């Protein structure tokens, strides 16, 4: 008996968890063994960056752990390192869960969960946890397993319409092949596992989690988990295609399909389709459908049929080839014609390009003219602005002059009135002065004695005409030699 034990290195056990359920398995009793490698709180002590998770188990022959699955936590790419029969795998960025159906004594081994990553300093380290699974055949284990099954006696999921119906649930799984009898190395084979949607009016209380395709001797061929791509576990050269998808909505059928070419006799046998379903109450159910495929050896008649088929195909291909040659010839002629057209088009393009160049030059010249006109317009606009400013200034000056003229008019009116009065006064005064002058002028006439000669004649003028006392008019010189001449 293997002892159940756990070992952790350099860290807290609450962060890296390796859990096995059940820890003791028994033949014909234990339906499944679940090994869960997970990281709690999305982090591990001492690891700043988690790069990968690895689930492995101990090989007693080689005395070392063999990797079963390797998960890249950054890309979520899961690599299966070993082939496991009748198993189910699910994973996320912080866990790998392996379910082994109907486990045997071979599965009672030590399992190890390994986390690899970098510390805060950038050092790459690995941390791990281990657990062992025991194998028992005594009655105590049988009783405990029976008790465990009694607790889960209502384990099956239900499909509700008016009442629970496990028959309807299982009728949703359909598994079929392209043919039940395949000729070895000649005919292809396609098997399809289909999980159908509900008919209208039925209410689904279960959720499909994964689909598996298995062979009775070769084990798991392919599987698909919810929200993950379909994966082929057998890398055979004749495995042509693996495809599938699990839909969340109820309008499309979920499926997993595998296609082979050149099948061998060893690939005969029973093929299993497994649908793993989670019930609404959190319990698990597994639906299985079986298809038997017979790969029979090819006979001379089969080879003759294949050769005849190949000959017919060759004839069809030959006709198709001849048609293609005619089409190619016609295409070549069209190509030659198109070449001539292309040459002509090129010449036209060259001519048009030259015209375009000339037009570009004209456009450049006109653009320069436009720029010059714009500059002139800007200058003219500035002149207009200055003229407007001068006009505004002149208008203000005119307004000021007009006001001054009005003021001057008023002043002139007042001045004119004053001048009129002054002129009147001056006229009066002038008349008075004139009268006085006349009176003064009359005085010499009254008292004037005419000179007898020029000796006593004085005048501011150099020569003056004087009437002498004798009545003779003479011109007297009042300057020469003191005058008197």
CSV table of C-alpha atoms in Angstrom, one decimal:
chain,number,residue,atom,x,y,z
A,1,UNK,CA,0.0,0.0,0.0
A,2,UNK,CA,1.2,3.5,-0.9
A,3,UNK,CA,1.2,6.0,1.9
A,4,UNK,CA,-0.6,9.3,1.4
A,5,UNK,CA,1.8,12.2,1.9
A,6,UNK,CA,2.4,15.8,0.8
A,7,UNK,CA,5.5,17.8,0.5
A,8,UNK,CA,6.0,21.5,-0.1
A,9,UNK,CA,9.3,23.4,-0.8
A,10,UNK,CA,10.0,27.0,0.3
A,11,UNK,CA,6.4,28.2,0.6
A,12,UNK,CA,3.0,28.2,2.2
A,13,UNK,CA,0.9,25.0,1.6
A,14,UNK,CA,-2.3,27.2,1.3
A,15,UNK,CA,-1.0,28.6,-2.0
A,16,UNK,CA,-0.2,25.6,-4.1
A,17,UNK,CA,-2.7,22.7,-3.7
A,18,UNK,CA,-2.6,19.2,-5.0
A,19,UNK,CA,-5.8,17.4,-4.2
A,20,UNK,CA,-6.8,13.8,-5.1
A,21,UNK,CA,-10.4,12.5,-4.7
A,22,UNK,CA,-10.7,9.8,-3.5
A,23,UNK,CA,-7.4,9.1,-1.9
A,24,UNK,CA,-8.1,5.3,-1.9
A,25,UNK,CA,-9.3,3.5,-5.1
A,26,UNK,CA,-10.7,0.0,-5.4
A,27,UNK,CA,-11.4,-2.1,-8.5
A,28,UNK,CA,-14.9,-2.1,-9.9
A,29,UNK,CA,-16.0,0.4,-7.2
A,30,UNK,CA,-14.2,3.7,-7.8
A,31,UNK,CA,-15.8,5.3,-10.9
A,32,UNK,CA,-13.4,8.1,-11.2
A,33,UNK,CA,-10.2,9.5,-9.7
A,34,UNK,CA,-9.9,13.3,-9.8
A,35,UNK,CA,-6.4,14.9,-9.4
A,36,UNK,CA,-6.5,18.7,-9.1
A,37,UNK,CA,-3.4,20.9,-9.3
A,38,UNK,CA,-4.3,24.5,-8.5
A,39,UNK,CA,-3.0,27.8,-7.2
A,40,UNK,CA,-5.1,29.7,-4.7
A,41,UNK,CA,-5.4,33.5,-4.7
A,42,UNK,CA,-3.7,33.5,-8.1
A,43,UNK,CA,-0.3,33.8,-6.6
A,44,UNK,CA,2.5,31.7,-5.0
A,45,UNK,CA,4.8,32.9,-2.2
A,46,UNK,CA,8.3,33.8,-3.6
A,47,UNK,CA,7.0,33.7,-7.2
A,48,UNK,CA,6.4,37.1,-8.7
A,49,UNK,CA,5.6,35.7,-12.1
A,50,UNK,CA,4.1,32.2,-12.6
A,51,UNK,CA,5.1,30.8,-16.0
A,52,UNK,CA,3.9,27.2,-16.0
A,53,UNK,CA,2.1,24.4,-14.2
A,54,UNK,CA,3.0,20.8,-14.6
A,55,UNK,CA,1.1,17.7,-13.4
A,56,UNK,CA,3.2,14.5,-13.3
A,57,UNK,CA,3.2,11.1,-11.6
A,58,UNK,CA,5.9,8.8,-10.4
A,59,UNK,CA,7.1,5.9,-12.6
A,60,UNK,CA,8.4,3.2,-10.3
A,61,UNK,CA,10.3,1.5,-13.2
A,62,UNK,CA,12.3,4.6,-14.2
A,63,UNK,CA,12.2,5.9,-10.6
A,64,UNK,CA,11.4,9.4,-11.7
A,65,UNK,CA,8.3,11.6,-12.3
A,66,UNK,CA,6.9,11.6,-15.8
A,67,UNK,CA,5.1,14.7,-16.9
A,68,UNK,CA,1.4,14.2,-17.8
A,69,UNK,CA,0.4,17.7,-18.7
A,70,UNK,CA,2.3,21.0,-19.1
A,71,UNK,CA,0.3,24.3,-19.0
A,72,UNK,CA,1.7,27.6,-20.1
A,73,UNK,CA,-0.1,30.0,-17.9
A,74,UNK,CA,0.5,33.1,-20.1
A,75,UNK,CA,-0.7,31.6,-23.4
A,76,UNK,CA,-3.1,28.9,-21.8
A,77,UNK,CA,-1.5,26.3,-24.1
A,78,UNK,CA,-1.8,22.8,-22.6
A,79,UNK,CA,0.6,20.1,-23.8
A,80,UNK,CA,-0.2,16.4,-23.1
A,81,UNK,CA,3.1,14.6,-22.5
A,82,UNK,CA,1.7,11.1,-21.9
A,83,UNK,CA,-1.2,9.1,-23.4
A,84,UNK,CA,-3.9,8.3,-20.8
A,85,UNK,CA,-6.8,6.0,-21.4
A,86,UNK,CA,-10.4,7.1,-20.6
A,87,UNK,CA,-9.5,10.4,-19.1
A,88,UNK,CA,-10.8,13.9,-19.0
A,89,UNK,CA,-8.7,17.1,-18.6
A,90,UNK,CA,-9.8,20.6,-17.8
A,91,UNK,CA,-7.6,23.7,-17.1
A,92,UNK,CA,-7.5,27.4,-16.6
A,93,UNK,CA,-4.7,29.9,-15.9
A,94,UNK,CA,-4.3,28.7,-12.3
A,95,UNK,CA,-5.3,25.0,-12.4
A,96,UNK,CA,-5.1,21.6,-14.1
A,97,UNK,CA,-7.8,19.0,-13.3
A,98,UNK,CA,-7.3,15.4,-14.5
A,99,UNK,CA,-10.2,12.9,-14.2
A,100,UNK,CA,-9.4,9.2,-14.7
A,101,UNK,CA,-12.5,7.1,-15.3
A,102,UNK,CA,-12.6,3.6,-13.9
A,103,UNK,CA,-9.1,3.9,-12.4
A,104,UNK,CA,-7.0,0.8,-12.0
A,105,UNK,CA,-4.1,-0.3,-9.8
A,106,UNK,CA,-1.8,1.3,-12.4
A,107,UNK,CA,-3.3,4.8,-11.5
A,108,UNK,CA,-2.5,4.4,-7.8
A,109,UNK,CA,0.8,6.4,-7.8
A,110,UNK,CA,2.4,9.5,-6.4
A,111,UNK,CA,1.3,12.6,-8.2
A,112,UNK,CA,3.2,15.9,-8.2
A,113,UNK,CA,2.0,19.5,-9.0
A,114,UNK,CA,4.9,21.7,-10.0
A,115,UNK,CA,4.8,25.6,-10.4
A,116,UNK,CA,7.7,27.3,-12.2
A,117,UNK,CA,8.3,31.1,-12.4
A,118,UNK,CA,10.5,34.0,-11.5
A,119,UNK,CA,11.1,35.7,-8.2
A,120,UNK,CA,11.1,39.5,-7.7
A,121,UNK,CA,14.8,39.4,-8.3
A,122,UNK,CA,14.3,37.6,-11.7
A,123,UNK,CA,15.6,34.2,-10.5
A,124,UNK,CA,13.8,31.2,-12.0
A,125,UNK,CA,12.7,28.7,-9.4
A,126,UNK,CA,10.3,25.7,-9.1
A,127,UNK,CA,7.9,24.9,-6.3
A,128,UNK,CA,5.9,21.7,-5.9
A,129,UNK,CA,3.4,19.6,-3.9
A,130,UNK,CA,3.0,15.8,-3.9
A,131,UNK,CA,0.3,13.4,-3.0
A,132,UNK,CA,-0.1,9.7,-3.3
A,133,UNK,CA,-3.2,7.5,-4.2
A,134,UNK,CA,-3.7,4.1,-2.4
A,135,UNK,CA,-5.0,1.0,-3.9
A,136,UNK,CA,-7.2,-1.4,-1.8
A,137,UNK,CA,-9.2,-4.5,-2.5
A,138,UNK,CA,-10.5,-5.3,1.1
A,139,UNK,CA,-14.1,-5.1,2.2
A,140,UNK,CA,-13.6,-1.9,4.2
A,141,UNK,CA,-12.8,0.1,1.1
A,142,UNK,CA,-15.8,-1.5,-0.6
A,143,UNK,CA,-18.1,-0.5,2.3
A,144,UNK,CA,-16.8,3.1,2.3
A,145,UNK,CA,-17.3,3.4,-1.4
A,146,UNK,CA,-20.8,2.0,-1.1
A,147,UNK,CA,-21.6,4.6,1.6
A,148,UNK,CA,-20.1,7.4,-0.6
A,149,UNK,CA,-22.3,6.3,-3.5
A,150,UNK,CA,-25.4,6.2,-1.3
A,151,UNK,CA,-24.8,9.8,-0.4
A,152,UNK,CA,-24.7,10.6,-4.1
A,153,UNK,CA,-27.5,8.3,-5.2
A,154,UNK,CA,-29.3,11.2,-6.8
A,155,UNK,CA,-26.3,12.1,-8.9
A,156,UNK,CA,-27.9,12.0,-12.3
A,157,UNK,CA,-28.8,15.4,-13.9
A,158,UNK,CA,-32.3,16.0,-14.9
A,159,UNK,CA,-33.9,17.3,-18.1
A,160,UNK,CA,-37.2,18.9,-17.1
A,161,UNK,CA,-40.3,19.3,-19.2
A,162,UNK,CA,-43.2,18.3,-16.9
A,163,UNK,CA,-41.1,15.8,-14.9
A,164,UNK,CA,-37.5,14.5,-14.7
A,165,UNK,CA,-36.4,12.4,-17.7
A,166,UNK,CA,-33.0,10.7,-17.7
A,167,UNK,CA,-33.9,8.9,-20.9
A,168,UNK,CA,-34.4,12.3,-22.7
A,169,UNK,CA,-31.1,13.5,-21.3
A,170,UNK,CA,-29.2,10.5,-22.8
A,171,UNK,CA,-31.1,10.7,-26.1
A,172,UNK,CA,-29.4,14.1,-26.7
A,173,UNK,CA,-26.0,12.3,-27.3
A,174,UNK,CA,-25.6,11.0,-30.9
A,175,UNK,CA,-22.5,9.2,-32.1
A,176,UNK,CA,-22.0,7.9,-35.6
A,177,UNK,CA,-19.4,7.2,-38.3
A,178,UNK,CA,-19.3,7.8,-42.0
A,179,UNK,CA,-19.4,4.0,-42.4
A,180,UNK,CA,-19.2,1.0,-40.1
A,181,UNK,CA,-17.0,-1.0,-42.5
A,182,UNK,CA,-13.9,0.8,-43.8
A,183,UNK,CA,-11.4,-0.7,-46.4
A,184,UNK,CA,-7.9,-0.6,-45.0
A,185,UNK,CA,-5.6,2.1,-46.4
A,186,UNK,CA,-8.3,3.1,-49.0
A,187,UNK,CA,-11.4,4.6,-47.5
A,188,UNK,CA,-11.4,7.6,-45.1
A,189,UNK,CA,-13.3,7.5,-41.8
A,190,UNK,CA,-15.1,10.4,-40.1
A,191,UNK,CA,-16.7,9.9,-36.7
A,192,UNK,CA,-18.8,12.6,-35.1
A,193,UNK,CA,-20.0,13.0,-31.5
A,194,UNK,CA,-23.0,15.3,-31.3
A,195,UNK,CA,-24.7,16.7,-28.2
A,196,UNK,CA,-28.1,18.0,-29.5
A,197,UNK,CA,-30.1,21.0,-28.4
A,198,UNK,CA,-33.4,20.6,-26.6
A,199,UNK,CA,-36.7,20.4,-28.4
A,200,UNK,CA,-39.0,23.4,-27.9
A,201,UNK,CA,-40.7,23.4,-24.5
A,202,UNK,CA,-38.0,21.4,-22.6
A,203,UNK,CA,-35.9,23.1,-19.9
A,204,UNK,CA,-32.3,22.3,-19.5
A,205,UNK,CA,-30.9,21.8,-16.0
A,206,UNK,CA,-27.4,20.7,-17.1
A,207,UNK,CA,-24.4,22.2,-18.8
A,208,UNK,CA,-22.1,20.4,-21.2
A,209,UNK,CA,-18.5,20.8,-20.1
A,210,UNK,CA,-16.5,18.5,-22.4
A,211,UNK,CA,-16.7,15.9,-25.2
A,212,UNK,CA,-14.3,12.9,-25.6
A,213,UNK,CA,-13.6,10.5,-28.4
A,214,UNK,CA,-11.9,7.3,-27.3
A,215,UNK,CA,-10.8,4.0,-28.9
A,216,UNK,CA,-11.1,0.8,-26.8
A,217,UNK,CA,-7.4,0.1,-27.2
A,218,UNK,CA,-5.8,3.3,-28.3
A,219,UNK,CA,-7.4,5.4,-25.6
A,220,UNK,CA,-8.3,9.1,-25.9
A,221,UNK,CA,-8.2,10.2,-29.6
A,222,UNK,CA,-9.4,13.8,-29.1
A,223,UNK,CA,-11.3,16.0,-26.7
A,224,UNK,CA,-12.8,19.4,-26.4
A,225,UNK,CA,-13.5,21.4,-23.2
A,226,UNK,CA,-15.9,24.3,-22.9
A,227,UNK,CA,-14.5,27.6,-24.3
A,228,UNK,CA,-11.4,25.8,-25.5
A,229,UNK,CA,-10.4,24.4,-28.9
A,230,UNK,CA,-10.5,20.8,-29.9
A,231,UNK,CA,-7.3,18.9,-29.2
A,232,UNK,CA,-6.0,15.6,-30.8
A,233,UNK,CA,-4.1,13.5,-28.3
A,234,UNK,CA,-2.8,11.0,-30.9
A,235,UNK,CA,-0.3,12.5,-33.3
A,236,UNK,CA,-0.8,9.9,-36.1
A,237,UNK,CA,0.2,10.7,-39.7
A,238,UNK,CA,-3.2,9.5,-41.0
A,239,UNK,CA,-5.1,11.8,-38.6
A,240,UNK,CA,-6.4,14.3,-41.1
A,241,UNK,CA,-8.6,16.7,-39.1
A,242,UNK,CA,-10.0,17.4,-35.7
A,243,UNK,CA,-12.7,20.0,-35.1
A,244,UNK,CA,-15.4,20.8,-32.6
A,245,UNK,CA,-17.2,23.4,-30.5
A,246,UNK,CA,-19.2,23.5,-27.4
A,247,UNK,CA,-21.9,26.2,-27.6
A,248,UNK,CA,-23.3,28.0,-24.5
A,249,UNK,CA,-26.6,28.8,-26.1
A,250,UNK,CA,-29.3,26.2,-26.9
A,251,UNK,CA,-29.7,27.1,-30.5
A,252,UNK,CA,-26.7,25.1,-31.8
A,253,UNK,CA,-25.6,21.5,-31.4
A,254,UNK,CA,-22.2,21.0,-29.7
A,255,UNK,CA,-20.0,18.5,-31.5
A,256,UNK,CA,-16.5,16.8,-31.8
A,257,UNK,CA,-15.5,15.4,-35.1
A,258,UNK,CA,-12.4,13.4,-36.2
A,259,UNK,CA,-11.4,12.4,-39.7
A,260,UNK,CA,-8.7,9.8,-40.7
A,261,UNK,CA,-7.2,8.7,-44.0
A,262,UNK,CA,-5.5,5.4,-44.8
A,263,UNK,CA,-6.9,3.5,-41.7
A,264,UNK,CA,-5.1,0.4,-40.5
A,265,UNK,CA,-6.6,-2.8,-39.2
A,266,UNK,CA,-5.4,-1.9,-35.7
A,267,UNK,CA,-7.8,1.0,-35.7
A,268,UNK,CA,-10.8,-1.4,-35.8
A,269,UNK,CA,-12.9,-1.8,-32.7
A,270,UNK,CA,-15.2,0.2,-30.5
A,271,UNK,CA,-15.2,3.9,-30.4
A,272,UNK,CA,-16.7,5.8,-27.5
A,273,UNK,CA,-18.2,9.2,-27.3
A,274,UNK,CA,-18.3,10.6,-23.8
A,275,UNK,CA,-20.2,13.8,-22.8
A,276,UNK,CA,-19.3,15.2,-19.4
A,277,UNK,CA,-22.2,17.2,-18.0
A,278,UNK,CA,-22.5,19.4,-14.9
A,279,UNK,CA,-25.9,19.5,-13.2
A,280,UNK,CA,-27.4,22.7,-11.9
A,281,UNK,CA,-26.8,21.4,-8.3
A,282,UNK,CA,-23.1,21.1,-9.0
A,283,UNK,CA,-23.1,17.3,-9.5
A,284,UNK,CA,-21.4,15.5,-12.4
A,285,UNK,CA,-22.8,13.1,-15.0
A,286,UNK,CA,-21.2,11.2,-17.9
A,287,UNK,CA,-23.1,10.1,-21.0
A,288,UNK,CA,-21.6,7.5,-23.3
A,289,UNK,CA,-22.5,6.3,-26.8
A,290,UNK,CA,-20.6,3.6,-28.8
A,291,UNK,CA,-19.9,2.9,-32.5
A,292,UNK,CA,-18.2,-0.2,-33.8
A,293,UNK,CA,-15.9,0.4,-36.8
A,294,UNK,CA,-14.5,-2.6,-38.7
A,295,UNK,CA,-11.4,-1.9,-40.8
A,296,UNK,CA,-11.2,-4.8,-43.2
A,297,UNK,CA,-8.2,-5.7,-45.3
A,298,UNK,CA,-8.2,-4.6,-48.9
A,299,UNK,CA,-8.7,-7.3,-51.5
A,300,UNK,CA,-7.7,-7.5,-55.1
A,301,UNK,CA,-11.2,-6.5,-56.1
A,302,UNK,CA,-10.9,-3.5,-53.9
A,303,UNK,CA,-7.6,-2.6,-55.5
A,304,UNK,CA,-9.1,-3.0,-59.0
A,305,UNK,CA,-12.0,-0.7,-58.0
A,306,UNK,CA,-9.6,1.8,-56.6
A,307,UNK,CA,-7.5,1.6,-59.8
A,308,UNK,CA,-10.6,2.0,-62.0
A,309,UNK,CA,-11.7,4.9,-59.8
A,310,UNK,CA,-8.3,6.4,-60.2
A,311,UNK,CA,-8.4,5.8,-64.0
A,312,UNK,CA,-11.8,7.5,-64.2
A,313,UNK,CA,-10.5,10.3,-62.0
A,314,UNK,CA,-7.3,10.5,-64.2
A,315,UNK,CA,-9.5,10.8,-67.3
A,316,UNK,CA,-11.6,13.5,-65.7
A,317,UNK,CA,-8.4,15.2,-64.6
A,318,UNK,CA,-7.0,14.8,-68.2
A,319,UNK,CA,-10.1,16.4,-69.6
A,320,UNK,CA,-10.0,19.1,-67.0
A,321,UNK,CA,-6.3,19.6,-67.8
A,322,UNK,CA,-7.0,19.9,-71.5
A,323,UNK,CA,-9.8,22.4,-70.8
A,324,UNK,CA,-7.4,24.3,-68.5
A,325,UNK,CA,-4.8,24.3,-71.2
A,326,UNK,CA,-7.3,25.8,-73.7
A,327,UNK,CA,-8.3,28.3,-71.0
A,328,UNK,CA,-4.6,29.1,-70.4
A,329,UNK,CA,-4.1,29.5,-74.2
A,330,UNK,CA,-7.1,31.8,-74.4
A,331,UNK,CA,-5.8,33.7,-71.3
A,332,UNK,CA,-2.4,34.0,-72.9
A,333,UNK,CA,-4.0,35.5,-76.1
A,334,UNK,CA,-6.0,37.8,-73.9
A,335,UNK,CA,-2.8,38.7,-72.1
A,336,UNK,CA,-1.0,39.5,-75.4
A,337,UNK,CA,-4.0,41.7,-76.4
A,338,UNK,CA,-4.0,43.3,-73.0
A,339,UNK,CA,-0.3,43.9,-73.3
A,340,UNK,CA,-0.9,45.8,-76.5
A,341,UNK,CA,-3.7,47.7,-74.9
A,342,UNK,CA,-1.5,48.4,-71.9
A,343,UNK,CA,1.3,49.7,-74.2
A,344,UNK,CA,-1.2,52.0,-75.9
A,345,UNK,CA,-2.6,53.1,-72.6
A,346,UNK,CA,0.9,53.8,-71.4
A,347,UNK,CA,1.6,56.0,-74.4
A,348,UNK,CA,-1.6,57.8,-73.8
A,349,UNK,CA,-0.6,58.1,-70.2
A,350,UNK,CA,2.8,59.5,-71.1
A,351,UNK,CA,1.1,62.1,-73.4
A,352,UNK,CA,-1.4,63.0,-70.7
A,353,UNK,CA,1.4,63.1,-68.2
A,354,UNK,CA,3.3,65.6,-70.4
A,355,UNK,CA,0.1,67.6,-70.7
A,356,UNK,CA,-0.3,67.4,-67.0
A,357,UNK,CA,3.2,68.7,-66.5
A,358,UNK,CA,2.5,71.6,-68.8
A,359,UNK,CA,-0.7,72.3,-67.0
A,360,UNK,CA,1.2,72.1,-63.7
A,361,UNK,CA,3.7,74.7,-64.9
A,362,UNK,CA,0.8,76.9,-66.1
A,363,UNK,CA,-0.8,76.4,-62.7
A,364,UNK,CA,2.4,77.3,-61.0
A,365,UNK,CA,2.7,80.5,-63.0
A,366,UNK,CA,-0.9,81.3,-62.4
A,367,UNK,CA,-0.4,80.5,-58.8
A,368,UNK,CA,2.5,83.0,-58.7
A,369,UNK,CA,0.3,85.6,-60.4
A,370,UNK,CA,-2.4,84.9,-57.9
A,371,UNK,CA,0.1,85.3,-55.0
A,372,UNK,CA,1.2,88.6,-56.6
A,373,UNK,CA,-2.4,89.7,-57.0
A,374,UNK,CA,-3.0,88.8,-53.4
A,375,UNK,CA,0.0,90.8,-52.3
A,376,UNK,CA,-1.3,93.8,-54.4
A,377,UNK,CA,-4.7,93.3,-53.0
A,378,UNK,CA,-3.3,93.3,-49.5
A,379,UNK,CA,-1.3,96.5,-50.3
A,380,UNK,CA,-4.4,98.1,-51.8
A,381,UNK,CA,-6.5,97.0,-48.9
A,382,UNK,CA,-4.0,98.6,-46.5
A,383,UNK,CA,-4.1,101.8,-48.7
A,384,UNK,CA,-7.9,101.7,-48.6
A,385,UNK,CA,-7.7,101.3,-44.8
A,386,UNK,CA,-5.4,104.3,-44.6
A,387,UNK,CA,-7.6,106.3,-46.9
A,388,UNK,CA,-10.6,105.4,-44.8
A,389,UNK,CA,-8.7,106.5,-41.8
A,390,UNK,CA,-7.8,109.8,-43.6
A,391,UNK,CA,-11.4,110.2,-44.6
A,392,UNK,CA,-12.6,109.6,-41.1
A,393,UNK,CA,-9.9,112.2,-39.9
A,394,UNK,CA,-11.0,114.7,-42.6
A,395,UNK,CA,-14.6,114.2,-41.7
A,396,UNK,CA,-13.8,114.9,-38.1
A,397,UNK,CA,-11.8,118.0,-39.3
A,398,UNK,CA,-14.7,119.1,-41.5
A,399,UNK,CA,-17.0,118.7,-38.6
A,400,UNK,CA,-14.6,120.8,-36.5
A,401,UNK,CA,-14.2,123.4,-39.3
A,402,UNK,CA,-18.0,123.5,-39.7
A,403,UNK,CA,-18.4,124.1,-36.1
A,404,UNK,CA,-15.6,126.8,-36.2
A,405,UNK,CA,-17.3,128.4,-39.3
A,406,UNK,CA,-20.6,128.5,-37.4
A,407,UNK,CA,-18.8,130.1,-34.5
A,408,UNK,CA,-17.0,132.5,-36.8
A,409,UNK,CA,-20.3,133.3,-38.6
A,410,UNK,CA,-21.7,134.2,-35.2
A,411,UNK,CA,-18.6,136.2,-34.3
A,412,UNK,CA,-18.6,137.9,-37.8
A,413,UNK,CA,-22.2,138.9,-37.3
A,414,UNK,CA,-21.3,140.4,-33.9
A,415,UNK,CA,-18.2,142.0,-35.5
A,416,UNK,CA,-20.2,143.3,-38.4
A,417,UNK,CA,-22.7,144.9,-36.0
A,418,UNK,CA,-19.7,146.4,-34.1
A,419,UNK,CA,-18.0,147.5,-37.3
A,420,UNK,CA,-21.3,149.1,-38.4
A,421,UNK,CA,-21.4,151.0,-35.2
A,422,UNK,CA,-17.7,151.8,-35.4
A,423,UNK,CA,-18.0,153.0,-39.1
A,424,UNK,CA,-20.9,155.1,-38.1
A,425,UNK,CA,-19.0,156.6,-35.2
A,426,UNK,CA,-15.9,157.0,-37.5
A,427,UNK,CA,-17.9,158.7,-40.2
A,428,UNK,CA,-19.3,161.1,-37.6
A,429,UNK,CA,-15.8,161.7,-36.2
A,430,UNK,CA,-14.4,162.0,-39.7
A,431,UNK,CA,-16.9,164.6,-40.6
A,432,UNK,CA,-16.0,166.4,-37.5
A,433,UNK,CA,-12.3,166.2,-38.2
A,434,UNK,CA,-12.8,167.2,-41.8
A,435,UNK,CA,-14.7,170.2,-40.7
A,436,UNK,CA,-11.9,171.0,-38.3
A,437,UNK,CA,-9.3,170.5,-41.1
A,438,UNK,CA,-11.2,172.8,-43.3
A,439,UNK,CA,-11.3,175.3,-40.5
A,440,UNK,CA,-7.5,174.9,-40.1
A,441,UNK,CA,-6.9,175.2,-43.8
A,442,UNK,CA,-8.8,178.4,-43.9
A,443,UNK,CA,-6.6,179.9,-41.2
A,444,UNK,CA,-3.4,180.3,-43.4
A,445,UNK,CA,-5.5,181.9,-46.1
A,446,UNK,CA,-6.6,184.4,-43.5
A,447,UNK,CA,-3.2,185.1,-42.1
A,448,UNK,CA,-0.7,184.0,-44.9
A,449,UNK,CA,1.7,186.6,-46.4
A,450,UNK,CA,3.1,185.6,-49.8
A,451,UNK,CA,6.9,185.6,-50.0
A,452,UNK,CA,8.7,188.1,-52.2
A,453,UNK,CA,11.4,185.7,-53.2
A,454,UNK,CA,12.5,182.1,-52.7
A,455,UNK,CA,14.9,183.0,-49.9
A,456,UNK,CA,12.4,182.5,-47.1
A,457,UNK,CA,10.6,179.5,-48.6
A,458,UNK,CA,10.9,176.3,-46.6
A,459,UNK,CA,9.4,172.9,-47.5
A,460,UNK,CA,10.1,169.3,-46.9
A,461,UNK,CA,10.2,168.9,-50.7
A,462,UNK,CA,13.4,169.8,-52.6
A,463,UNK,CA,11.5,171.8,-55.1
A,464,UNK,CA,8.2,173.6,-54.5
A,465,UNK,CA,6.1,175.9,-56.6
A,466,UNK,CA,5.3,179.1,-54.8
A,467,UNK,CA,3.2,182.2,-55.7
A,468,UNK,CA,5.1,185.3,-54.9
A,469,UNK,CA,3.6,188.4,-53.5
A,470,UNK,CA,3.8,189.9,-57.0
A,471,UNK,CA,1.5,187.2,-58.2
A,472,UNK,CA,4.3,185.4,-60.1
A,473,UNK,CA,4.5,181.6,-59.7
A,474,UNK,CA,8.0,180.3,-59.4
A,475,UNK,CA,9.8,177.0,-58.5
A,476,UNK,CA,11.9,177.4,-55.5
A,477,UNK,CA,14.9,175.1,-54.6
A,478,UNK,CA,14.9,174.4,-50.9
A,479,UNK,CA,17.9,172.1,-50.7
A,480,UNK,CA,20.8,173.2,-52.8
A,481,UNK,CA,23.3,175.2,-50.7
A,482,UNK,CA,20.8,175.5,-48.0
A,483,UNK,CA,17.9,176.5,-50.3
A,484,UNK,CA,16.6,179.9,-51.1
A,485,UNK,CA,16.9,179.5,-54.9
